[in-house]
PDB file of N, CA and C in Angstrom:
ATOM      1  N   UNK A   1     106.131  70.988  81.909  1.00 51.00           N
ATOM      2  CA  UNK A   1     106.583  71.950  82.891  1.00 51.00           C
ATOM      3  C   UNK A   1     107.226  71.199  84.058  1.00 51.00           C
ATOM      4  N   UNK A   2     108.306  71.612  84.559  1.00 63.00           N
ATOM      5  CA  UNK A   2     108.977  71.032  85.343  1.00 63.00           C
ATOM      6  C   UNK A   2     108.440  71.595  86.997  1.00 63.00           C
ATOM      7  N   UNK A   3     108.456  70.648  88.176  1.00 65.00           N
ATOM      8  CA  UNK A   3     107.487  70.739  89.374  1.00 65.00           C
ATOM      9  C   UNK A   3     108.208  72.151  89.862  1.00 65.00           C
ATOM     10  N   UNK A   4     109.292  72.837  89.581  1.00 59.00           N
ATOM     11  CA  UNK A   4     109.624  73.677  90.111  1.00 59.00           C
ATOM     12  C   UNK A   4     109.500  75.320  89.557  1.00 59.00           C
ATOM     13  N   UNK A   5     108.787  74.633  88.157  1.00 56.00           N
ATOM     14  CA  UNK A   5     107.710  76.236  87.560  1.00 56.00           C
ATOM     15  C   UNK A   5     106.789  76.222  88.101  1.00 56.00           C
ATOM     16  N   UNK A   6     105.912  74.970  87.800  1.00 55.00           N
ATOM     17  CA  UNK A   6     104.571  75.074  88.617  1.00 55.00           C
ATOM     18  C   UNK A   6     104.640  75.563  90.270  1.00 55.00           C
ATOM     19  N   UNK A   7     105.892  75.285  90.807  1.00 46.00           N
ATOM     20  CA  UNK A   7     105.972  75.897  92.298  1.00 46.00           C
ATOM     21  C   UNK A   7     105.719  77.516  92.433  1.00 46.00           C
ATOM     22  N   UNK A   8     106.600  77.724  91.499  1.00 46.00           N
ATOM     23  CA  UNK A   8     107.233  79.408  91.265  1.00 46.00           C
ATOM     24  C   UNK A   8     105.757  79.598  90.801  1.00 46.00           C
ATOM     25  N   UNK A   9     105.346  79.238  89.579  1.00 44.00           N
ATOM     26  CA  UNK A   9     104.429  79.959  89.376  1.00 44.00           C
ATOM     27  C   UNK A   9     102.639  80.106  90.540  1.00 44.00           C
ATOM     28  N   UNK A  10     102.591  78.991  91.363  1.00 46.00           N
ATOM     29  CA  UNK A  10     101.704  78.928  92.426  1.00 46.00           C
ATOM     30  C   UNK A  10     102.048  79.545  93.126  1.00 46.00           C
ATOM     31  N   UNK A  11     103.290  80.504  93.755  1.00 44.00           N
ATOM     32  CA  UNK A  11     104.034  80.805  94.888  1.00 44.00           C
ATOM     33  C   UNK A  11     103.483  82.812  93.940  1.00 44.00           C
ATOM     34  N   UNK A  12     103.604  82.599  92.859  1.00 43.00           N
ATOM     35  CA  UNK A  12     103.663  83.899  92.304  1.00 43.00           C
ATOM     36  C   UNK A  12     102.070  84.322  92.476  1.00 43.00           C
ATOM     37  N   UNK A  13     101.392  83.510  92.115  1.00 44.00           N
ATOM     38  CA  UNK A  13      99.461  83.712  91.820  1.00 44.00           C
ATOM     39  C   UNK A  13      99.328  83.777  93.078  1.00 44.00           C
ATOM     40  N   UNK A  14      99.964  83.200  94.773  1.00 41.00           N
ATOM     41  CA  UNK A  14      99.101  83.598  95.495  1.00 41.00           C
ATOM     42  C   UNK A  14     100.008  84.667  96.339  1.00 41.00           C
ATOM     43  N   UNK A  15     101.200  85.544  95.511  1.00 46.00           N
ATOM     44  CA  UNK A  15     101.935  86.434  96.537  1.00 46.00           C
ATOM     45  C   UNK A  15     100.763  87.825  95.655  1.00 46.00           C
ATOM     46  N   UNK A  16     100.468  87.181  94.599  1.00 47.00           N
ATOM     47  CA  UNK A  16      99.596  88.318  93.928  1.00 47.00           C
ATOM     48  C   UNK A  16      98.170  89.131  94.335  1.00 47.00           C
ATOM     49  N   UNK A  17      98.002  87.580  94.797  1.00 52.00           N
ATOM     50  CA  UNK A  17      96.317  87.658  95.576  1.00 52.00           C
ATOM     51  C   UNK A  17      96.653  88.283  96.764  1.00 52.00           C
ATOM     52  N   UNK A  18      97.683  88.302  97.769  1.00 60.00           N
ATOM     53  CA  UNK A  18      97.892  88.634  98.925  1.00 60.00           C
ATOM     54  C   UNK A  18      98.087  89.944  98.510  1.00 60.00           C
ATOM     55  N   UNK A  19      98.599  90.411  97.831  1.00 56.00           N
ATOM     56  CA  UNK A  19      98.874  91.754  98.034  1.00 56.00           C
ATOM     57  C   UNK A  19      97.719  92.684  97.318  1.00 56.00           C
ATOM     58  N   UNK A  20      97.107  91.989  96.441  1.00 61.00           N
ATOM     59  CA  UNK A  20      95.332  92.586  96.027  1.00 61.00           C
ATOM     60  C   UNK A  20      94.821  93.091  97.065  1.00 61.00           C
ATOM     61  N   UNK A  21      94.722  91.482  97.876  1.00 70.00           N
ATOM     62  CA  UNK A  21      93.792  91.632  99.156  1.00 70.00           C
ATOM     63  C   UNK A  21      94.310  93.278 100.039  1.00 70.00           C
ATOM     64  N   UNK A  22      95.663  92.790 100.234  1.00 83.00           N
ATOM     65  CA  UNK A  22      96.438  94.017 101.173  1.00 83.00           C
ATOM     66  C   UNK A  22      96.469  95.171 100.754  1.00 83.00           C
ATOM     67  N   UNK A  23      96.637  95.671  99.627  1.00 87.00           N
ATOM     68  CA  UNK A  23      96.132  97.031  98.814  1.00 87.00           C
ATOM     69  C   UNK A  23      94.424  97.121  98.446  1.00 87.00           C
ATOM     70  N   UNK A  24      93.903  96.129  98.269  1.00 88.00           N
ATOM     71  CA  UNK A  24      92.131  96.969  98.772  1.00 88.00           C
ATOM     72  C   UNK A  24      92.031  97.512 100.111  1.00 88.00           C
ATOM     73  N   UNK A  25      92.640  96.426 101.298  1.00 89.00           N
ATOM     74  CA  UNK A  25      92.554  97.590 102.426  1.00 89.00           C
ATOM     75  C   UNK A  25      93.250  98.374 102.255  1.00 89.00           C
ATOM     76  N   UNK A  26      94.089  98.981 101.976  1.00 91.00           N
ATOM     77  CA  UNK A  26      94.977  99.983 102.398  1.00 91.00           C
ATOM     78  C   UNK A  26      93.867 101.110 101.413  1.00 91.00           C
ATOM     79  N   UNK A  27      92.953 100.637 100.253  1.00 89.00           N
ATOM     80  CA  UNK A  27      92.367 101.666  99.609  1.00 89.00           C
ATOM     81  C   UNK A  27      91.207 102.183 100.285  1.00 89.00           C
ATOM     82  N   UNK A  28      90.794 100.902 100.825  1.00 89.00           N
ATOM     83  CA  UNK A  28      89.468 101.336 102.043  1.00 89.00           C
ATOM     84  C   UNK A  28      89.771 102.111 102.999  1.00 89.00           C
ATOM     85  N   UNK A  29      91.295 101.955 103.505  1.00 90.00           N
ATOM     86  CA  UNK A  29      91.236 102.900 105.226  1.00 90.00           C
ATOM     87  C   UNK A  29      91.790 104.034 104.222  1.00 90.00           C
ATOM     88  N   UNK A  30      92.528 104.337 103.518  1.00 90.00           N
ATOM     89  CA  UNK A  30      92.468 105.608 102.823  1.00 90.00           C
ATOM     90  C   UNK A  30      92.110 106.307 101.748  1.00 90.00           C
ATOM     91  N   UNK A  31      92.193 105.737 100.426  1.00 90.00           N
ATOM     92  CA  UNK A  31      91.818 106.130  99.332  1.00 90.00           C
ATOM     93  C   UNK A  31      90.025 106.220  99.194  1.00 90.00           C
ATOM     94  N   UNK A  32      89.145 105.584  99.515  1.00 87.00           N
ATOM     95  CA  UNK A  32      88.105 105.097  98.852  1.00 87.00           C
ATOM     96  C   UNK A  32      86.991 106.896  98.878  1.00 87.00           C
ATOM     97  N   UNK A  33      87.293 107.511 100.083  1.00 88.00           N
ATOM     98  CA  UNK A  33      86.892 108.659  99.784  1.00 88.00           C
ATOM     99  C   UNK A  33      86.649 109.852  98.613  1.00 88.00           C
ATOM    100  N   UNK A  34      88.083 109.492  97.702  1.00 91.00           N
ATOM    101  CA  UNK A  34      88.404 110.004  96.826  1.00 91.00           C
ATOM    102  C   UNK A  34      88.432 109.696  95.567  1.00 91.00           C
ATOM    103  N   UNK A  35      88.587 108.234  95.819  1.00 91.00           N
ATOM    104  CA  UNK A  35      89.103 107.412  94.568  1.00 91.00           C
ATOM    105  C   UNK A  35      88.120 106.357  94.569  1.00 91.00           C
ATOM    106  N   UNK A  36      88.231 106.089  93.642  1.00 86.00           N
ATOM    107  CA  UNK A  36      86.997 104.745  93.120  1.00 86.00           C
ATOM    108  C   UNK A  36      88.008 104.360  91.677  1.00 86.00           C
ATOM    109  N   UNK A  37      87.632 103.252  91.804  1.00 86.00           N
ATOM    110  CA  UNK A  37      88.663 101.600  90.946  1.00 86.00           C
ATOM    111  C   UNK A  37      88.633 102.404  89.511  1.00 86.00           C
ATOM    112  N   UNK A  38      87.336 102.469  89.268  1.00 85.00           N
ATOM    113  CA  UNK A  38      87.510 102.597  87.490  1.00 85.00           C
ATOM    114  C   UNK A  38      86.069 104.064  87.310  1.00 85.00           C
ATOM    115  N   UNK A  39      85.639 104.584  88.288  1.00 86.00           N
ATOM    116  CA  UNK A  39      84.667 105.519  87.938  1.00 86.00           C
ATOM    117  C   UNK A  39      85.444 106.626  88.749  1.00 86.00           C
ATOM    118  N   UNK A  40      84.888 108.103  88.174  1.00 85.00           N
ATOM    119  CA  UNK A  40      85.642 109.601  88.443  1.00 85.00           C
ATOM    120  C   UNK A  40      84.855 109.780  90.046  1.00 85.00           C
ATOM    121  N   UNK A  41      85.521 109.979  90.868  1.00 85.00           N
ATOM    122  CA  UNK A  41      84.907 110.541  92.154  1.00 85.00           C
ATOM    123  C   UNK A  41      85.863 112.144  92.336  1.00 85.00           C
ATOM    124  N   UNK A  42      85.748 112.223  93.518  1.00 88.00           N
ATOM    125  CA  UNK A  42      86.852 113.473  93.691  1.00 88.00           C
ATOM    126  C   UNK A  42      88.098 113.667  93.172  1.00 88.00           C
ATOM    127  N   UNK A  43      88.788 112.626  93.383  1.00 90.00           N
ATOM    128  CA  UNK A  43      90.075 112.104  92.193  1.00 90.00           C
ATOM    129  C   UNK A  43      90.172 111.094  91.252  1.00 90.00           C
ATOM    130  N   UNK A  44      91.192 111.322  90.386  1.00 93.00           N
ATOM    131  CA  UNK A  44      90.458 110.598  89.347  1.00 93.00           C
ATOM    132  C   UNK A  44      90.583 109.157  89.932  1.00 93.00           C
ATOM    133  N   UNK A  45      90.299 107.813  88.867  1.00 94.00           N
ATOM    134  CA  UNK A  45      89.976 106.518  89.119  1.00 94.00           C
ATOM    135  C   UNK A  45      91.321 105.922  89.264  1.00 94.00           C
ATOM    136  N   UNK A  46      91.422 104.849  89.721  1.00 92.00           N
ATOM    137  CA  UNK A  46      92.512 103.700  89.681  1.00 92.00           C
ATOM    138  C   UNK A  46      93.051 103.449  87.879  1.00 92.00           C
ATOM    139  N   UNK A  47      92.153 103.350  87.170  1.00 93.00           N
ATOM    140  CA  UNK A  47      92.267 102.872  86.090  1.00 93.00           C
ATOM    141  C   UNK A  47      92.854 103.979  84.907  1.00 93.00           C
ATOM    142  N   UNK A  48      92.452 105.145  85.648  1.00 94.00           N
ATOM    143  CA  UNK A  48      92.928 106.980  84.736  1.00 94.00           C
ATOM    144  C   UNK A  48      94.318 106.603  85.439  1.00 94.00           C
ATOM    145  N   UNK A  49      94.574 106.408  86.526  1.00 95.00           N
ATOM    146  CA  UNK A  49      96.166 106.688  87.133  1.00 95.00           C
ATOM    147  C   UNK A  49      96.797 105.486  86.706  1.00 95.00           C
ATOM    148  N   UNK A  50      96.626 104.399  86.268  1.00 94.00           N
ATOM    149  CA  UNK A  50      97.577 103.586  86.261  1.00 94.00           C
ATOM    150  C   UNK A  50      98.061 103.530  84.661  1.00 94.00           C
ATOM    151  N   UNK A  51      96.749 103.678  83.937  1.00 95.00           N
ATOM    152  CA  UNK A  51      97.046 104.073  82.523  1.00 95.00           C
ATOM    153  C   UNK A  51      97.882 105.050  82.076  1.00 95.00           C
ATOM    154  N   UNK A  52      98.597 106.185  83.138  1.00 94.00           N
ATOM    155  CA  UNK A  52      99.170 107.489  83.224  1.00 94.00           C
ATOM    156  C   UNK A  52     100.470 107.252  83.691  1.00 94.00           C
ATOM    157  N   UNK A  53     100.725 106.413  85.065  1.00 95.00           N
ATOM    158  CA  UNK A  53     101.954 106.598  85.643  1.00 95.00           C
ATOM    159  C   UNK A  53     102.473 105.304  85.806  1.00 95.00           C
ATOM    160  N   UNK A  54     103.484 104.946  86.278  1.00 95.00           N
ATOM    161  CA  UNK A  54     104.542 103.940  86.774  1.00 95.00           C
ATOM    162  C   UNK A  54     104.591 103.610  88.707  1.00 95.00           C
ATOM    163  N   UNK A  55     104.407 102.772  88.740  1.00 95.00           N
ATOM    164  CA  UNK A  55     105.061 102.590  90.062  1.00 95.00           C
ATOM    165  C   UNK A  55     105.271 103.425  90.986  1.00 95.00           C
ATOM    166  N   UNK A  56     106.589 103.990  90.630  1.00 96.00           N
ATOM    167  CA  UNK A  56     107.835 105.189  91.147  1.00 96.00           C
ATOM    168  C   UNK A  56     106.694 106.578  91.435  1.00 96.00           C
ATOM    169  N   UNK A  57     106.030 106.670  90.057  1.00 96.00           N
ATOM    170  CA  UNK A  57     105.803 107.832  90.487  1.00 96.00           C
ATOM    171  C   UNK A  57     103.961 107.725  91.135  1.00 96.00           C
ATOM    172  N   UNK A  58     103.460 106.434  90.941  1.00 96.00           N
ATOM    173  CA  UNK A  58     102.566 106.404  91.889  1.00 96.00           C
ATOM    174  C   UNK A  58     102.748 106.440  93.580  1.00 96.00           C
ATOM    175  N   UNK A  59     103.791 105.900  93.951  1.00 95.00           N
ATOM    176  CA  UNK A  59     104.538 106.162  95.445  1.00 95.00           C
ATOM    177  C   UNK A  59     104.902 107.373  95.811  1.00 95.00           C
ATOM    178  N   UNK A  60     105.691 108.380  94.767  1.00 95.00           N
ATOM    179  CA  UNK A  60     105.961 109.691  94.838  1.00 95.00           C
ATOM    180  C   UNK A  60     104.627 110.426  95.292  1.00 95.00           C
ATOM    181  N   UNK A  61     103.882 110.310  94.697  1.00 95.00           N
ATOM    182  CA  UNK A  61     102.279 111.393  94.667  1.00 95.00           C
ATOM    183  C   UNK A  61     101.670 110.781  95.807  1.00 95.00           C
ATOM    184  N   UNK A  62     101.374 109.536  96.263  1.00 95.00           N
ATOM    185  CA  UNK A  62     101.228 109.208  97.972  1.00 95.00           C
ATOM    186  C   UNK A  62     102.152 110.080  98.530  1.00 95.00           C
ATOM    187  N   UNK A  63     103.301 109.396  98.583  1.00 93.00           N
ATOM    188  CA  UNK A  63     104.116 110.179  99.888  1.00 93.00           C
ATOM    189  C   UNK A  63     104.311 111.675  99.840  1.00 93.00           C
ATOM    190  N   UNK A  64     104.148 112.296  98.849  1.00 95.00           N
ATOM    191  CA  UNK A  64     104.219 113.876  98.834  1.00 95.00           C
ATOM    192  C   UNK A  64     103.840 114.676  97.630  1.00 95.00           C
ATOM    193  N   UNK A  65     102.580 114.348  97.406  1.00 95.00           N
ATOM    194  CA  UNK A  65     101.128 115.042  96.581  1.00 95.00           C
ATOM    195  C   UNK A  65     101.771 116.417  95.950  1.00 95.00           C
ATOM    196  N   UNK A  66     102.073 117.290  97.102  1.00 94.00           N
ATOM    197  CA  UNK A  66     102.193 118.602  96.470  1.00 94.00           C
ATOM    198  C   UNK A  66     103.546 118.744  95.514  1.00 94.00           C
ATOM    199  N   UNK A  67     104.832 117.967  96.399  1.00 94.00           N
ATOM    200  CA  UNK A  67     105.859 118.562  95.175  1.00 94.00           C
ATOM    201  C   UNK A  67     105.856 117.658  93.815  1.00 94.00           C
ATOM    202  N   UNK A  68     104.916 116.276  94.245  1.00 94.00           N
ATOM    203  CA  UNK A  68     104.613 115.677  92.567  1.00 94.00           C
ATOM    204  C   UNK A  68     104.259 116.625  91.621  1.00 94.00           C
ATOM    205  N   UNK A  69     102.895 116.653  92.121  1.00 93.00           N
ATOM    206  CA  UNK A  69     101.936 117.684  91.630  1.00 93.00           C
ATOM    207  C   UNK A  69     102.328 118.622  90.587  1.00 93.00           C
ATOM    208  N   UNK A  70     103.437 119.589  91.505  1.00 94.00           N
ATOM    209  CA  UNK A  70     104.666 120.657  90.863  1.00 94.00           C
ATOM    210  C   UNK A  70     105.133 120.108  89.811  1.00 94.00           C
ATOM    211  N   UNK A  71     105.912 118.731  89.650  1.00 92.00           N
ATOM    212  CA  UNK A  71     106.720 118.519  88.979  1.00 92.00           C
ATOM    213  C   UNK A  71     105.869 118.297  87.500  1.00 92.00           C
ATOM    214  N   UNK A  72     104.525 117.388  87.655  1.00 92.00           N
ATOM    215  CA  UNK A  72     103.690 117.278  86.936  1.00 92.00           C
ATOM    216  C   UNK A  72     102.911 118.142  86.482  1.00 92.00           C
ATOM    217  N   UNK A  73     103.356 119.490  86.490  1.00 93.00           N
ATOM    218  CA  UNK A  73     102.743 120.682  85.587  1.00 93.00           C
ATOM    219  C   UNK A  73     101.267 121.259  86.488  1.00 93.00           C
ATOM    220  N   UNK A  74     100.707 120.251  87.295  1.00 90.00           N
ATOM    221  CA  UNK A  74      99.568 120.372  88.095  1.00 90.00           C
ATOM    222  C   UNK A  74      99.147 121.556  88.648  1.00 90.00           C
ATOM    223  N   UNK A  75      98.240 122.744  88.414  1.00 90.00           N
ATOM    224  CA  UNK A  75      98.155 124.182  89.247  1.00 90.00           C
ATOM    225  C   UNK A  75      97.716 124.209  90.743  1.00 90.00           C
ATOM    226  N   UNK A  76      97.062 123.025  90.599  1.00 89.00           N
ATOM    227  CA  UNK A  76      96.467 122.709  92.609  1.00 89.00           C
ATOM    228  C   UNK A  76      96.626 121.377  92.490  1.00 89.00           C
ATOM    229  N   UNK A  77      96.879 121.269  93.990  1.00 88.00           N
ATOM    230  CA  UNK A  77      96.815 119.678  94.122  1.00 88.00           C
ATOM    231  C   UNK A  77      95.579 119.681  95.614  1.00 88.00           C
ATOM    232  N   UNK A  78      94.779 118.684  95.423  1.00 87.00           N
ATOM    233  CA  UNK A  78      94.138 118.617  96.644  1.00 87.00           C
ATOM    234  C   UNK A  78      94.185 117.617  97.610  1.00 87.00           C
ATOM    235  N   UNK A  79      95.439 116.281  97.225  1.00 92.00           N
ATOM    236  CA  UNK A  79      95.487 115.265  98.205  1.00 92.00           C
ATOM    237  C   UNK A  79      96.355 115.061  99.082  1.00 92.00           C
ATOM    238  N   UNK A  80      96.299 115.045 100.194  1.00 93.00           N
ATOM    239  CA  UNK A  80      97.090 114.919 101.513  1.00 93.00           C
ATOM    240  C   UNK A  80      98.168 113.906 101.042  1.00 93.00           C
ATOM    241  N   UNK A  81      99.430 114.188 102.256  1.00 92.00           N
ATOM    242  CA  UNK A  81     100.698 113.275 101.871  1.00 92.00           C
ATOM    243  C   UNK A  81     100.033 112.383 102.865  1.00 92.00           C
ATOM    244  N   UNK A  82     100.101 110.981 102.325  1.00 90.00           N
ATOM    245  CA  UNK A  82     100.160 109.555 102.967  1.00 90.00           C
ATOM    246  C   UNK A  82     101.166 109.249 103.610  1.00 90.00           C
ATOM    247  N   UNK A  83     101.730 108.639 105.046  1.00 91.00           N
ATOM    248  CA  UNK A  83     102.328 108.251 105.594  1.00 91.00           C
ATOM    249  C   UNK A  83     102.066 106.577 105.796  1.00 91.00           C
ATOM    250  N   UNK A  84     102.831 105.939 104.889  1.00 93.00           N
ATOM    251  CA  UNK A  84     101.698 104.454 104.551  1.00 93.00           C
ATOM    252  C   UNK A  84     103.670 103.689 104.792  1.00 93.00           C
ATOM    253  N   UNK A  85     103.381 102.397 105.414  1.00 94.00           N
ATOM    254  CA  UNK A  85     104.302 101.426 105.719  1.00 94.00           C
ATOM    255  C   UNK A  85     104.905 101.423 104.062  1.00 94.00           C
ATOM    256  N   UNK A  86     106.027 101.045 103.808  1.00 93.00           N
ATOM    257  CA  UNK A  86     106.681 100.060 102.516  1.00 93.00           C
ATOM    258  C   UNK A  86     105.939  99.119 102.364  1.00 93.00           C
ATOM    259  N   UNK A  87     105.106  98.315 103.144  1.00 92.00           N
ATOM    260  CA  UNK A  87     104.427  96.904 102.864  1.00 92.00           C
ATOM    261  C   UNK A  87     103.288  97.741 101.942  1.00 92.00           C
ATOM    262  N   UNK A  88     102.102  98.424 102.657  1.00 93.00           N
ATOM    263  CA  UNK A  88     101.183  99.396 102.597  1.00 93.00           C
ATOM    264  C   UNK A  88     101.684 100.065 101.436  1.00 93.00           C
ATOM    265  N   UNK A  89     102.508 100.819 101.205  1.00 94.00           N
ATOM    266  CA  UNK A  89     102.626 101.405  99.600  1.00 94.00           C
ATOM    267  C   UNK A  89     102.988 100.641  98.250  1.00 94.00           C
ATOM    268  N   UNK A  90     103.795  99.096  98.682  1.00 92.00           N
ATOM    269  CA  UNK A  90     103.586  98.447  97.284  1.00 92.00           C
ATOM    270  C   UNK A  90     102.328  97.891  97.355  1.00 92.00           C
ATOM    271  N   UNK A  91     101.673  97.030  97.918  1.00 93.00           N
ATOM    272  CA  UNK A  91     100.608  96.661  98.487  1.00 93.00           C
ATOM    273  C   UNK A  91      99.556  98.000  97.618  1.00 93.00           C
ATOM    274  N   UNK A  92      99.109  99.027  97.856  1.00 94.00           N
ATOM    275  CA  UNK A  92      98.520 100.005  97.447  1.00 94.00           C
ATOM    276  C   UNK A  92      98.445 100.427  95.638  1.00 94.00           C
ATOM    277  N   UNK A  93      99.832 100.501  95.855  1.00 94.00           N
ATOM    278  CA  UNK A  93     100.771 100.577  94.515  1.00 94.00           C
ATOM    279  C   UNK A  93     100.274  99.011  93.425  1.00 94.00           C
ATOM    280  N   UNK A  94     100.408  97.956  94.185  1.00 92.00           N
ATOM    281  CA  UNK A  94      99.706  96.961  93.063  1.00 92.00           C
ATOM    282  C   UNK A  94      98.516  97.049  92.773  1.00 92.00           C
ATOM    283  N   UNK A  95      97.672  97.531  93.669  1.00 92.00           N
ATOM    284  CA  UNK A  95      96.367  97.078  93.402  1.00 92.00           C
ATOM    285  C   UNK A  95      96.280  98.471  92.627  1.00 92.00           C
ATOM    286  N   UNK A  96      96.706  99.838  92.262  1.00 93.00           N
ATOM    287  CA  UNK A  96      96.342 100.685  91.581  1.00 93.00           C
ATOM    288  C   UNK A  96      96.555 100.397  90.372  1.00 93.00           C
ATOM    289  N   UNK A  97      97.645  99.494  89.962  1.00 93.00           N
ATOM    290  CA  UNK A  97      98.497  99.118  88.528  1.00 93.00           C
ATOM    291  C   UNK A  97      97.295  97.914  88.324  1.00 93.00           C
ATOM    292  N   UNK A  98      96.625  97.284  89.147  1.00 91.00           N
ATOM    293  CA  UNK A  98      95.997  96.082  88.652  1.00 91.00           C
ATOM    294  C   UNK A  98      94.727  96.520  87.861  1.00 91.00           C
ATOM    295  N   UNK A  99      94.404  97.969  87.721  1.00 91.00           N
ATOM    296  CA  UNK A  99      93.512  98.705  87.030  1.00 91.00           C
ATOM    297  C   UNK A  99      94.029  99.665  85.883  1.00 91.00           C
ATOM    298  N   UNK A 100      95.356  98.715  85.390  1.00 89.00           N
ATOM    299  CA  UNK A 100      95.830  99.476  84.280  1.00 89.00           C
ATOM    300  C   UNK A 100      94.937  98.921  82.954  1.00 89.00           C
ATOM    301  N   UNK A 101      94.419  99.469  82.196  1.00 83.00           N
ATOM    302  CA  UNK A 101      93.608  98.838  80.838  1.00 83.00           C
ATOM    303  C   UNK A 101      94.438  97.941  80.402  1.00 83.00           C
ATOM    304  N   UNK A 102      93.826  97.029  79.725  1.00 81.00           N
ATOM    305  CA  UNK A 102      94.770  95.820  78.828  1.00 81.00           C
ATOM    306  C   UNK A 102      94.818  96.736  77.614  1.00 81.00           C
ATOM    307  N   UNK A 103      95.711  96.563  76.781  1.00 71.00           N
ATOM    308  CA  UNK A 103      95.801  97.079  75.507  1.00 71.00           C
ATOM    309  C   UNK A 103      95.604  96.072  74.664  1.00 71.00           C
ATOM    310  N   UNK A 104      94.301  96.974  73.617  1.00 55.00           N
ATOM    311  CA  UNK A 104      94.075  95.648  72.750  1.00 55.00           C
ATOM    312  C   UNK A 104      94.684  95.671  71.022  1.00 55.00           C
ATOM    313  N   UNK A 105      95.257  96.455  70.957  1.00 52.00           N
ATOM    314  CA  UNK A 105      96.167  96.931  70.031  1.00 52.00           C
ATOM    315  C   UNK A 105      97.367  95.673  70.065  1.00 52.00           C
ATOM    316  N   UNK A 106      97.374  95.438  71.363  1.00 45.00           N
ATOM    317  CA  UNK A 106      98.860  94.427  71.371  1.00 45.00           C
ATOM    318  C   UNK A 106      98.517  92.854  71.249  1.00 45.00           C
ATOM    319  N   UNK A 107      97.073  92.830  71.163  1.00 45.00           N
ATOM    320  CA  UNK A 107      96.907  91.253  70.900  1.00 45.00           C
ATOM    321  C   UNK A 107      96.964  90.823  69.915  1.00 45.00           C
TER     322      UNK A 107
END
């Protein structure tokens, strides 16, 4: 490996950890009421939503719950729109995808 993968790739493992870190808080000052990592609380888990959606439309359903909701066939929606920084919603947004199941079909 040439010193400038191993850079990239050290530069990648700790922009990863930073933004773990930065999306658990962002789940503590808002989500944790509702949501829990991998068990059902009021909404479903980190691990039901990431197995379900993309990115795009995990940011969509933060920033505006109800007309997702709509689009997603949903008859009620019960979660408030988030007003969360761009840092704060990928940040949020990774750490929800970091509870996507591994698929073991693909190993």
């Amino acid at each position: 490996m040439t010193k400038s993968i191993i850079v990239f790739l050290t530069v990648l493992a700790l922009s990863s950890s930073a933004y773990a870190q930065s999306g658990k808080k962002v789940f503590e000052t808002y989500c944790w009421g509702c949501h829990h990592q991998t068990a059902v609380a009021f909404g479903p888990p980190f691990a039901e939503i990431a197995s379900k959606r993309n990115a795009e439309e995990i940011q969509a359903m933060i920033a505006d719950p109800a007309a997702v909701s709509k689009i997603f066939g949903y008859k009620r929606n019960a979660m408030p729109p988030f007003k969360l920084t761009p840092e704060e919603l990928k940040a949020i947004t990774a750490y929800i995808l970091s509870y996507k199941p591994i698929n073991k079909e693909s190993k």
